[in-house]
PDB file of C-alpha atoms in Angstrom:
ATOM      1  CA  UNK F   1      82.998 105.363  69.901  1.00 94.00           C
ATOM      2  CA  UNK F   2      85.777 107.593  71.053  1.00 97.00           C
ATOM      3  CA  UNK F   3      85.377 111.431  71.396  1.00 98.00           C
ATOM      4  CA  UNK F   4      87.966 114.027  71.344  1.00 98.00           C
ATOM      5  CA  UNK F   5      87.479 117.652  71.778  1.00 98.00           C
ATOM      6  CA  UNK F   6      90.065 119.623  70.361  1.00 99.00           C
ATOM      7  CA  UNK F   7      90.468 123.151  71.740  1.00 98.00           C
ATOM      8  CA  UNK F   8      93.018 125.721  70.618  1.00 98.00           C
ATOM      9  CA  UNK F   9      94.481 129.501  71.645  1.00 98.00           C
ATOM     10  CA  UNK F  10      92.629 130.629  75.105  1.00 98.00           C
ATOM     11  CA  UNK F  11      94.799 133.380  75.162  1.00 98.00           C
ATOM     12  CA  UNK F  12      94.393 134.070  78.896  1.00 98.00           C
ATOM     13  CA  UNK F  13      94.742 137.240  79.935  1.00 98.00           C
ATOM     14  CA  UNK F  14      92.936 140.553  80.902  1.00 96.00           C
ATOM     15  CA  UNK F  15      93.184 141.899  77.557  1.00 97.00           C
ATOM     16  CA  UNK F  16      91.678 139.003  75.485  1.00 98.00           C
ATOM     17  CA  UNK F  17      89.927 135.644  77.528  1.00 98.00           C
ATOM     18  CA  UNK F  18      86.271 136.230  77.341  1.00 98.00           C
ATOM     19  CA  UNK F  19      84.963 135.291  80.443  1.00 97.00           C
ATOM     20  CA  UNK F  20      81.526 134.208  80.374  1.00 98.00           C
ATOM     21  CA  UNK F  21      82.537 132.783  76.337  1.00 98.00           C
ATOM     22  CA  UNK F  22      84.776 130.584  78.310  1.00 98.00           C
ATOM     23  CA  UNK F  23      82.568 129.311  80.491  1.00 98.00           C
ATOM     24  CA  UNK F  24      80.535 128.312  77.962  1.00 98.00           C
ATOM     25  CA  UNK F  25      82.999 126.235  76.562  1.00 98.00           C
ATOM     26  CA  UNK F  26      83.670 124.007  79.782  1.00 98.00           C
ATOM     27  CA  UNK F  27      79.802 123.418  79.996  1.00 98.00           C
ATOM     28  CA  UNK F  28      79.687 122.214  76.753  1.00 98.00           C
ATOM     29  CA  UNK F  29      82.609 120.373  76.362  1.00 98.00           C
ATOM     30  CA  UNK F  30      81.400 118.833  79.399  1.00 98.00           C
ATOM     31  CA  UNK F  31      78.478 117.596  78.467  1.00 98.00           C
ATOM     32  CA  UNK F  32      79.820 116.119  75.226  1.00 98.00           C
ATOM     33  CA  UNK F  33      81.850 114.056  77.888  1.00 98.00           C
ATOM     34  CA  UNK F  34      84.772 113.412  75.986  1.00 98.00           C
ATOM     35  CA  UNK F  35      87.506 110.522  76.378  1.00 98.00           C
ATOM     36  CA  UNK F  36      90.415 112.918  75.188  1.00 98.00           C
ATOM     37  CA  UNK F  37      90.747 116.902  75.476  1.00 98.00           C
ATOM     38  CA  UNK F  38      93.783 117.822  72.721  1.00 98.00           C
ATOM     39  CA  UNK F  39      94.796 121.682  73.628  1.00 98.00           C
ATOM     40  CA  UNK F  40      96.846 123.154  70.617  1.00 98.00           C
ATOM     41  CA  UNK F  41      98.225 125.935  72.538  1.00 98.00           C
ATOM     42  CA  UNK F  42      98.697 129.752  73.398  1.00 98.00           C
ATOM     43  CA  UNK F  43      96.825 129.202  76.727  1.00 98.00           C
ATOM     44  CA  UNK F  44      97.924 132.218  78.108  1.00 98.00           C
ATOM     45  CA  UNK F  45      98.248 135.068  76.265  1.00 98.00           C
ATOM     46  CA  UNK F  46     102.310 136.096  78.193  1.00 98.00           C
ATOM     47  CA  UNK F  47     103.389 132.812  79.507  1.00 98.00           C
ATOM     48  CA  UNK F  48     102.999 134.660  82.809  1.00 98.00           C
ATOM     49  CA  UNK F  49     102.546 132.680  86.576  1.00 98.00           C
ATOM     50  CA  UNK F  50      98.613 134.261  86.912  1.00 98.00           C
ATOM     51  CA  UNK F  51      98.217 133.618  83.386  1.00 98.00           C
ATOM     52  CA  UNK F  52      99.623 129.913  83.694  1.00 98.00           C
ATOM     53  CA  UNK F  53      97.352 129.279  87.434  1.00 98.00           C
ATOM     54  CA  UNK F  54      93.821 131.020  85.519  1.00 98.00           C
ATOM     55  CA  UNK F  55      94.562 127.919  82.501  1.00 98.00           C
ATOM     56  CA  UNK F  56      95.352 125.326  84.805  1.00 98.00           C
ATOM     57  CA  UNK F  57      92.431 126.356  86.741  1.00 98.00           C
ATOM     58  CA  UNK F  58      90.178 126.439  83.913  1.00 98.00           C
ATOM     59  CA  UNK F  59      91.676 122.902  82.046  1.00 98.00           C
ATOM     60  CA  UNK F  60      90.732 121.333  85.766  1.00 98.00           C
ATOM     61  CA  UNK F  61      87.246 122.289  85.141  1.00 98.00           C
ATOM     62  CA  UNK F  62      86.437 119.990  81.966  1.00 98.00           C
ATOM     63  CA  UNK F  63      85.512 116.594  83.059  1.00 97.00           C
ATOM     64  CA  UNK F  64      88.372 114.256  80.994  1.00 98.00           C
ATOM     65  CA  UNK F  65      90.699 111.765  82.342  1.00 95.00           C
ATOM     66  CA  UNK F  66      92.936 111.661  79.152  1.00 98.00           C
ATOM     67  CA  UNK F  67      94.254 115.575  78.754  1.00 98.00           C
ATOM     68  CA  UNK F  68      97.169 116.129  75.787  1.00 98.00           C
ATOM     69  CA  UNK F  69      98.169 119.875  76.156  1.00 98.00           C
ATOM     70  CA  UNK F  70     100.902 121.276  73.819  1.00 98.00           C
ATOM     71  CA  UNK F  71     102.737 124.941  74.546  1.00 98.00           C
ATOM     72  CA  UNK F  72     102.184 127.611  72.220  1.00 98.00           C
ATOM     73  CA  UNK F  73     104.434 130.466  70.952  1.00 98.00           C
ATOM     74  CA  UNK F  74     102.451 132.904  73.959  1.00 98.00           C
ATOM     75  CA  UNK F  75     103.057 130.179  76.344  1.00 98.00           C
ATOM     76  CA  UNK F  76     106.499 129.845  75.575  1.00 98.00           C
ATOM     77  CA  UNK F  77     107.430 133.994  75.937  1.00 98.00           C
ATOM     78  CA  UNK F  78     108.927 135.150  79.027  1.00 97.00           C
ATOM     79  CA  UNK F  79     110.470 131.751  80.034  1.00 97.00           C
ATOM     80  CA  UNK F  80     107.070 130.704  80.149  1.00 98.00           C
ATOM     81  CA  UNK F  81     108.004 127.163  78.981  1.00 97.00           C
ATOM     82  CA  UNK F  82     109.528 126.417  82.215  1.00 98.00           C
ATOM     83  CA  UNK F  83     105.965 127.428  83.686  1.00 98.00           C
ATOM     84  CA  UNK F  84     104.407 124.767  81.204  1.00 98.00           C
ATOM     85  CA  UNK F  85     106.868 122.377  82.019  1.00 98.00           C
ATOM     86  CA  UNK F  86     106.319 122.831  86.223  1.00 98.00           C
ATOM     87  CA  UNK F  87     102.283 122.628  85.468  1.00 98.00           C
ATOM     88  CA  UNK F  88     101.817 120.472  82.796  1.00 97.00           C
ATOM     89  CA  UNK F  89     104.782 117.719  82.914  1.00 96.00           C
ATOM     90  CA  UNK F  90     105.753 117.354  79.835  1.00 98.00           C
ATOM     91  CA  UNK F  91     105.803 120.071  76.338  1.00 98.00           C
ATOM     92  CA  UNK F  92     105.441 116.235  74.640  1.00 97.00           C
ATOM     93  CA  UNK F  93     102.602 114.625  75.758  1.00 98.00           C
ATOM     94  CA  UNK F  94     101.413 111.169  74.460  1.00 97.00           C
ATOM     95  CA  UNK F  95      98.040 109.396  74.987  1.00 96.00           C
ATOM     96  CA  UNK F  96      96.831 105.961  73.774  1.00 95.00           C
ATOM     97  CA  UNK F  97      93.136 104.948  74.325  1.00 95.00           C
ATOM     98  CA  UNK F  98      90.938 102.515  72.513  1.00 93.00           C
ATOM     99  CA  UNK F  99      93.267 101.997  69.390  1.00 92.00           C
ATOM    100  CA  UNK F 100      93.477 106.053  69.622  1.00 96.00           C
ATOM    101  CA  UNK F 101      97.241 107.023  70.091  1.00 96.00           C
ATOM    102  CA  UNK F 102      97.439 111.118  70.184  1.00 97.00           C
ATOM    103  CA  UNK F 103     101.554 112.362  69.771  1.00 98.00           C
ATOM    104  CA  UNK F 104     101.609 116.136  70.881  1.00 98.00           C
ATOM    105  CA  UNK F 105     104.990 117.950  70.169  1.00 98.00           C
ATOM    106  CA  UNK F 106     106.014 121.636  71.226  1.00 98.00           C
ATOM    107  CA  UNK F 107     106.415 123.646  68.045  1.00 98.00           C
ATOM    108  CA  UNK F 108     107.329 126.879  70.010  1.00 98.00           C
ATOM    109  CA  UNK F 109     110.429 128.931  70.406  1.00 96.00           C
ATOM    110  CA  UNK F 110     111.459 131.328  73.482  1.00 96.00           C
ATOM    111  CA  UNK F 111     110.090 134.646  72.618  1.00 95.00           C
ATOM    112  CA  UNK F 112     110.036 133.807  68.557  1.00 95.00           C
ATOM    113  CA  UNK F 113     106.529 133.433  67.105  1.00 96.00           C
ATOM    114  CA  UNK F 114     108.269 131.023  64.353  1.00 96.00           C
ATOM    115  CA  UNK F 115     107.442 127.685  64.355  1.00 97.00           C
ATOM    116  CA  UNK F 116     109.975 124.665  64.482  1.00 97.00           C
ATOM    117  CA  UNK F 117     110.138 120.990  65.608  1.00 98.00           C
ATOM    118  CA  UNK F 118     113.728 120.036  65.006  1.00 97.00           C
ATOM    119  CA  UNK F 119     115.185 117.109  63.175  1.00 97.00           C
ATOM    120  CA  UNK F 120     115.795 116.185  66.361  1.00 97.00           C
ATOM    121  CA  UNK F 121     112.216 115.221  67.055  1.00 98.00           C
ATOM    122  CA  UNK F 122     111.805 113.218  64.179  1.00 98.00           C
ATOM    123  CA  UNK F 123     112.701 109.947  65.717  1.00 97.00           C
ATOM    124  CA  UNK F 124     111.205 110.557  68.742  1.00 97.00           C
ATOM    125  CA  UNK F 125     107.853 111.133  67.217  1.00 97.00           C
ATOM    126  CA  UNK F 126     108.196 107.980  64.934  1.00 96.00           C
ATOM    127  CA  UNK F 127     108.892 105.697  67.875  1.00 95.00           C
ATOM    128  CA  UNK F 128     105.761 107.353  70.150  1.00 95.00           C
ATOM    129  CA  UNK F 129     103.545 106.115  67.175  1.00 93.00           C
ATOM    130  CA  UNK F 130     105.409 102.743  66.624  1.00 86.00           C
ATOM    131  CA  UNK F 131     105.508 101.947  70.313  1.00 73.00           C
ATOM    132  CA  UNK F 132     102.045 102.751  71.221  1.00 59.00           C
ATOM    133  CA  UNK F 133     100.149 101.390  68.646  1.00 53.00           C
ATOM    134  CA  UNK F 134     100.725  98.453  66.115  1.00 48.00           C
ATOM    135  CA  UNK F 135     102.158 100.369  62.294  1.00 46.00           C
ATOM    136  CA  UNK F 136      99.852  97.459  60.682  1.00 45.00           C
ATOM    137  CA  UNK F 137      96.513  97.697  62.375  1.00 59.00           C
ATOM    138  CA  UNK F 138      93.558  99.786  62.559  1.00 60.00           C
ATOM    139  CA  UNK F 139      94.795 102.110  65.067  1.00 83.00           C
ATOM    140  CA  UNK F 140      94.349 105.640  64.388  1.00 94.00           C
ATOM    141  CA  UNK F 141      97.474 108.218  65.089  1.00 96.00           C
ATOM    142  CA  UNK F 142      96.871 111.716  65.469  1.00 98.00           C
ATOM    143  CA  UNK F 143     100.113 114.545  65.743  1.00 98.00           C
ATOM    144  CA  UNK F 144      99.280 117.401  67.940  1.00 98.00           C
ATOM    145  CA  UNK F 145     100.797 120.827  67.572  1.00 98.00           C
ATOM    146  CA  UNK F 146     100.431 124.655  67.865  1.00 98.00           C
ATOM    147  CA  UNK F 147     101.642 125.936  64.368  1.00 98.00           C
ATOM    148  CA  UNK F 148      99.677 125.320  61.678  1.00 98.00           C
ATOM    149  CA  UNK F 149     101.543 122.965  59.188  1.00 98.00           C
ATOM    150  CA  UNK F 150     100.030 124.133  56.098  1.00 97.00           C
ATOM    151  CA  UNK F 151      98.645 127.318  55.414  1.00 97.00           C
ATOM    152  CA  UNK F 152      95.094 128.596  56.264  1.00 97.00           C
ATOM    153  CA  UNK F 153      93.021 130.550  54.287  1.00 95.00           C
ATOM    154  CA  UNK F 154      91.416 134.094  55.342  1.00 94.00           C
ATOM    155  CA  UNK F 155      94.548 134.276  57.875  1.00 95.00           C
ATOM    156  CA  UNK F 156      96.386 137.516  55.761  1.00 93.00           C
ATOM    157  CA  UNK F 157     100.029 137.174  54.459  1.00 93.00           C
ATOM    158  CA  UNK F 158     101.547 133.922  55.594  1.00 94.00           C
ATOM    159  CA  UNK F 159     103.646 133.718  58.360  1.00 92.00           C
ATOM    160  CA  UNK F 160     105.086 131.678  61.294  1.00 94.00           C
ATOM    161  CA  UNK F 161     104.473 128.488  59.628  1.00 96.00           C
ATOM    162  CA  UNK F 162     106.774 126.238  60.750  1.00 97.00           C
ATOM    163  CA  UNK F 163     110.359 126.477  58.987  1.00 97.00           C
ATOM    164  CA  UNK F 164     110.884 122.773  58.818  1.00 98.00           C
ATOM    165  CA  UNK F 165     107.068 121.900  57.715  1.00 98.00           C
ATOM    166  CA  UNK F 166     107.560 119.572  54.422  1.00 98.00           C
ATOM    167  CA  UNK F 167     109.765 117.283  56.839  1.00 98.00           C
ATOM    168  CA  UNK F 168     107.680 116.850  59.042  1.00 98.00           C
ATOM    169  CA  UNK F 169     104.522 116.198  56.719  1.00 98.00           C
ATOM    170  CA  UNK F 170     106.609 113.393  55.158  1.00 98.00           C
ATOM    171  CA  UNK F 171     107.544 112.121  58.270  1.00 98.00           C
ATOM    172  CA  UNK F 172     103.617 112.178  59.302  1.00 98.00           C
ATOM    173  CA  UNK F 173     102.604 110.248  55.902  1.00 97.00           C
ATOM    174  CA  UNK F 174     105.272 107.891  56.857  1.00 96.00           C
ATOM    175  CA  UNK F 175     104.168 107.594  59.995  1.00 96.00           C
ATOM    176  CA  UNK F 176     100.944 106.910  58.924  1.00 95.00           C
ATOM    177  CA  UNK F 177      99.468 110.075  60.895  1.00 97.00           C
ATOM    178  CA  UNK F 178      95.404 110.246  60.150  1.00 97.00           C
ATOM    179  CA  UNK F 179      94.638 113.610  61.769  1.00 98.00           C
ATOM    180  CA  UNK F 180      97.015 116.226  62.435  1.00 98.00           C
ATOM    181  CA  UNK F 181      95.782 119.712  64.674  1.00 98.00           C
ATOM    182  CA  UNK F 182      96.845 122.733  65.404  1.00 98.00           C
ATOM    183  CA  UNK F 183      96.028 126.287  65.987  1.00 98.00           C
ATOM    184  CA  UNK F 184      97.555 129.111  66.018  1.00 98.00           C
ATOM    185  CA  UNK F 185      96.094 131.471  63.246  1.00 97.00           C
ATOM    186  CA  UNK F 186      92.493 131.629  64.909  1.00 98.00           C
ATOM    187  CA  UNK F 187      90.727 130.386  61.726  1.00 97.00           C
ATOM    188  CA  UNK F 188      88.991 126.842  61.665  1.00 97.00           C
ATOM    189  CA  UNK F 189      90.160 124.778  58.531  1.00 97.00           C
ATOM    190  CA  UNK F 190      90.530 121.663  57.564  1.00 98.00           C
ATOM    191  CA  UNK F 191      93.123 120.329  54.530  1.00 98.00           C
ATOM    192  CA  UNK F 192      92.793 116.436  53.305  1.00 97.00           C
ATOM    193  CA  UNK F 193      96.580 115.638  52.173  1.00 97.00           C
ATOM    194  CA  UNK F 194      97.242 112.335  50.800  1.00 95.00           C
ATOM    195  CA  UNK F 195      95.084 110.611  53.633  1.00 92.00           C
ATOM    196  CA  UNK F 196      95.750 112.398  56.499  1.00 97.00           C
ATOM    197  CA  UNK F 197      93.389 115.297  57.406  1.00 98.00           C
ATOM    198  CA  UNK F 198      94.941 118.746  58.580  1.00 98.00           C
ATOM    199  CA  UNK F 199      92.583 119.981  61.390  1.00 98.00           C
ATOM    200  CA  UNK F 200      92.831 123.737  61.811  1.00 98.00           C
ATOM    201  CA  UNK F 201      91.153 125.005  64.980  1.00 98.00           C
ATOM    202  CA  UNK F 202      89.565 128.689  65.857  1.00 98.00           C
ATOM    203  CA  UNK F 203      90.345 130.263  69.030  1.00 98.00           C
ATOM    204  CA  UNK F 204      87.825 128.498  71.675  1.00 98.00           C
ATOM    205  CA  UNK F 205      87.288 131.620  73.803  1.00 98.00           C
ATOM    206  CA  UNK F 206      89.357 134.552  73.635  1.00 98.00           C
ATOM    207  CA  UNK F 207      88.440 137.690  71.411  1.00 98.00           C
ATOM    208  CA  UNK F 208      91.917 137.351  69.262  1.00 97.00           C
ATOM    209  CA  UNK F 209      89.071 136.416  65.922  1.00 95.00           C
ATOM    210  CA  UNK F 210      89.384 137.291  62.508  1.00 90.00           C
ATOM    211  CA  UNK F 211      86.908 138.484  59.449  1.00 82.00           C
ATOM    212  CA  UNK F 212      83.321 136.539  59.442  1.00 88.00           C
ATOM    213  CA  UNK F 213      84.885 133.644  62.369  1.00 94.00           C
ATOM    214  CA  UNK F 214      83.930 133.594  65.818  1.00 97.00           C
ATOM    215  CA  UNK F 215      84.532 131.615  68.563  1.00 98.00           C
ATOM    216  CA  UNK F 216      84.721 127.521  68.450  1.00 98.00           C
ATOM    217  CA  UNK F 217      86.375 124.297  68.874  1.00 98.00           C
ATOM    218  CA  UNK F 218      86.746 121.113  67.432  1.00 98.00           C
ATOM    219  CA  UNK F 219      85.013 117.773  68.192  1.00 98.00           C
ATOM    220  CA  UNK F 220      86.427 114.375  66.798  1.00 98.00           C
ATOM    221  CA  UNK F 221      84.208 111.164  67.159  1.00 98.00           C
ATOM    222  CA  UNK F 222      85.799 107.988  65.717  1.00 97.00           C
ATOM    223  CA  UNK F 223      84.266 104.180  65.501  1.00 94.00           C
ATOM    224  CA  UNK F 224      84.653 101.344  63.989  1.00 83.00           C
ATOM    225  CA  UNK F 225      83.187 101.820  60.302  1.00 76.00           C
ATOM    226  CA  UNK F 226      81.093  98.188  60.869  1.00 68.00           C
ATOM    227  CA  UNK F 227      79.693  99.573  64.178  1.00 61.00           C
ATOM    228  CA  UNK F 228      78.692 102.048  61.922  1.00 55.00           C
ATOM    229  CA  UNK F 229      77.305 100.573  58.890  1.00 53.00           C
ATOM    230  CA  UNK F 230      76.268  97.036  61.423  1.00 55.00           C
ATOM    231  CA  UNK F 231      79.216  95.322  58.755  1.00 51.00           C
ATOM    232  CA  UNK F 232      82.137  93.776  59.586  1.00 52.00           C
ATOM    233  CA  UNK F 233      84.632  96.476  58.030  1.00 55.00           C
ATOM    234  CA  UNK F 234      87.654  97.262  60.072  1.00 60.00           C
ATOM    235  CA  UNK F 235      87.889 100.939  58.609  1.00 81.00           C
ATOM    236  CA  UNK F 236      87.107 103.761  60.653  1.00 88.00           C
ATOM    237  CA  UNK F 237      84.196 106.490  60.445  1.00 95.00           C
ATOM    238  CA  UNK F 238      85.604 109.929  61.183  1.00 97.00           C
ATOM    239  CA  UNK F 239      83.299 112.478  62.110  1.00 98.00           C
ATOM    240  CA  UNK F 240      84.844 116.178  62.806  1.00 98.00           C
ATOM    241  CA  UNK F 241      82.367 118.791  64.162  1.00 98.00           C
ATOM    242  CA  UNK F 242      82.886 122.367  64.303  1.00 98.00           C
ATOM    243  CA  UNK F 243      81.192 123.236  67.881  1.00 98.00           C
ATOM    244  CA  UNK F 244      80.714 126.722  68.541  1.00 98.00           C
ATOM    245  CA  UNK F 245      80.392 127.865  72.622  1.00 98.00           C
ATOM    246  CA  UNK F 246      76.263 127.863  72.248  1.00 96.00           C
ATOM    247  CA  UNK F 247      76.817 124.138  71.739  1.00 97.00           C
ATOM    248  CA  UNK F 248      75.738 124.201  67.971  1.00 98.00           C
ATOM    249  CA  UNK F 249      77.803 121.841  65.552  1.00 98.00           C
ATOM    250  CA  UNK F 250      78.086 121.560  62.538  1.00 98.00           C
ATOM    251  CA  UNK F 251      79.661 118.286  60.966  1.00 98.00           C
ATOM    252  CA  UNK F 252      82.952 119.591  58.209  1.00 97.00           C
ATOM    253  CA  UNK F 253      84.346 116.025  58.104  1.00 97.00           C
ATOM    254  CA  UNK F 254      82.642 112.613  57.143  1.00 97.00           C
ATOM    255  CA  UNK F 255      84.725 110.159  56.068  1.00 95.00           C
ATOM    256  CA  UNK F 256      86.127 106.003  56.731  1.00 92.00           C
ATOM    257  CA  UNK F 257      89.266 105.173  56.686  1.00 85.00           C
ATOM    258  CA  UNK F 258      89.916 101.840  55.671  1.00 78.00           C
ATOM    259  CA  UNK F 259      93.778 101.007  56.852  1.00 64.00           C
ATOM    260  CA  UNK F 260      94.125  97.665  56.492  1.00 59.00           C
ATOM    261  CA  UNK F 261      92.351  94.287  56.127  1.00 42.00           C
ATOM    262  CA  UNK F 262      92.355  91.688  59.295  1.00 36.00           C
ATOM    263  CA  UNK F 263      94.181  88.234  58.575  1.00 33.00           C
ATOM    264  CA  UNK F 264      90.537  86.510  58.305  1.00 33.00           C
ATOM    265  CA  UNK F 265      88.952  89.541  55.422  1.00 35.00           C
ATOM    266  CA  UNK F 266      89.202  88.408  51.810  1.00 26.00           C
TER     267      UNK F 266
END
């Protein structure tokens, strides 16, 4: 089984990180031990240096090897992308683990909230997929972004989605994309389109919530749907959890995905 906890909008800062909600968080996500941490963004609430060195401080304290962190539009303000870039290596991180390949992209724009990849991206994000995993097997690819690529409900007027979104939904169904998440609007969601799930996460720990949410993140577990079932399938059980800071979870998503057949299937 592979587990991937999915964390979104920290929004570090004096005004809005919660503290002892945060630590919380690294506790728990800690003992769910997982083999990838996917961070959708708005780490710090300014893009400021003390903001940036409080995140990388924090992101050091949860146990993963594998860690695929994406800016935000917060990150990005105030040149702060040059601060990602300096801390973090790369505003396009990729990660491939146990027929898992994760393709994060930075949706942001210097001191715009808007969201926008850029048909420039396109290709680049079709051959992280293609080169890291097989297009015909049962490898599962999930996209990785801030903005939220389809609207959320109990978020207020829309806004800030990301101008070029339809393109690059097509591009993800082309792509074969199973899971795509994000953040941004604070509200946990999930959309099923075609058969690729839209995974909305809720801000993990800052107080930036909205209506009846609170705080919480995201926890993926994928298998093998035989290892499941003790069959021979060569789909794949998807399990999403919402996980609140206490630890509680409740399971949204249950589901096998059934790609493809292997040569010897009939």
């Amino acid at each position: 089984m592979t587990r991937i906890v999915h964390l979104s909008d920290l929004h570090i800062s004096s005004a809005h990180f919660l503290s002892e909600v945060a630590e919380s968080v690294v506790q728990g996500v800690n003992e769910i031990s997982p083999d990838i941490l996917v961070i959708t963004g708005d780490l710090t609430q300014n893009g400021s240096f003390p903001e940036y060195m409080e995140a990388k401080e924090w992101i050091d304290r949860i146990d993963c090897r594998n860690k695929v962190v994406v800016p935000g539009n917060h990150d990005s303000r105030n040149v702060g992308y040059l601060l990602f870039e300096d801390i973090f290596r790369t505003r396009s991180p990729c990660c491939s683990l146990d027929g898992v390949t994760v393709v994060g992209v930075d949706s942001s724009q210097p001191d715009i909230d808007d969201g926008h990849i850029g048909r420039e991206m396109y290709g680049w994000i079709a051959k992280r997929f293609n080169s890291n995993s097989d297009f015909n097997s049962t490898d599962l690819r999930i996209f990785a972004l801030h903005h939220h690529l389809i609207p959320v409900p109990m978020t207020g007027r829309e806004e800030e989605i990301p101008v070029d979104s339809g393109d690059v939904l097509e591009l993800l169904d082309r792509c074969g994309v199973d899971i795509v998440l994000c953040g941004h609007r604070h509200v946990p969601w999930v959309w099923k389109l075609n058969d690729m799930f839209v995974v909305n996460a809720g801000t993990a720990c800052s107080n930036k919530i909205k209506a009846r949410t609170t705080q919480c993140y995201n926890l993926i577990e994928i298998e093998k749907s035989g290892d499941a079932r003790g069959t021979r399938d060569t789909g794949r059980c998807i399990r999403i959890y919402q996980v609140l800071p206490t630890g509680e979870q409740t399971l949204i998503v249950d589901s096998i995905m059934d790609k493809s057949k292997t040569e010897n299937e009939v």
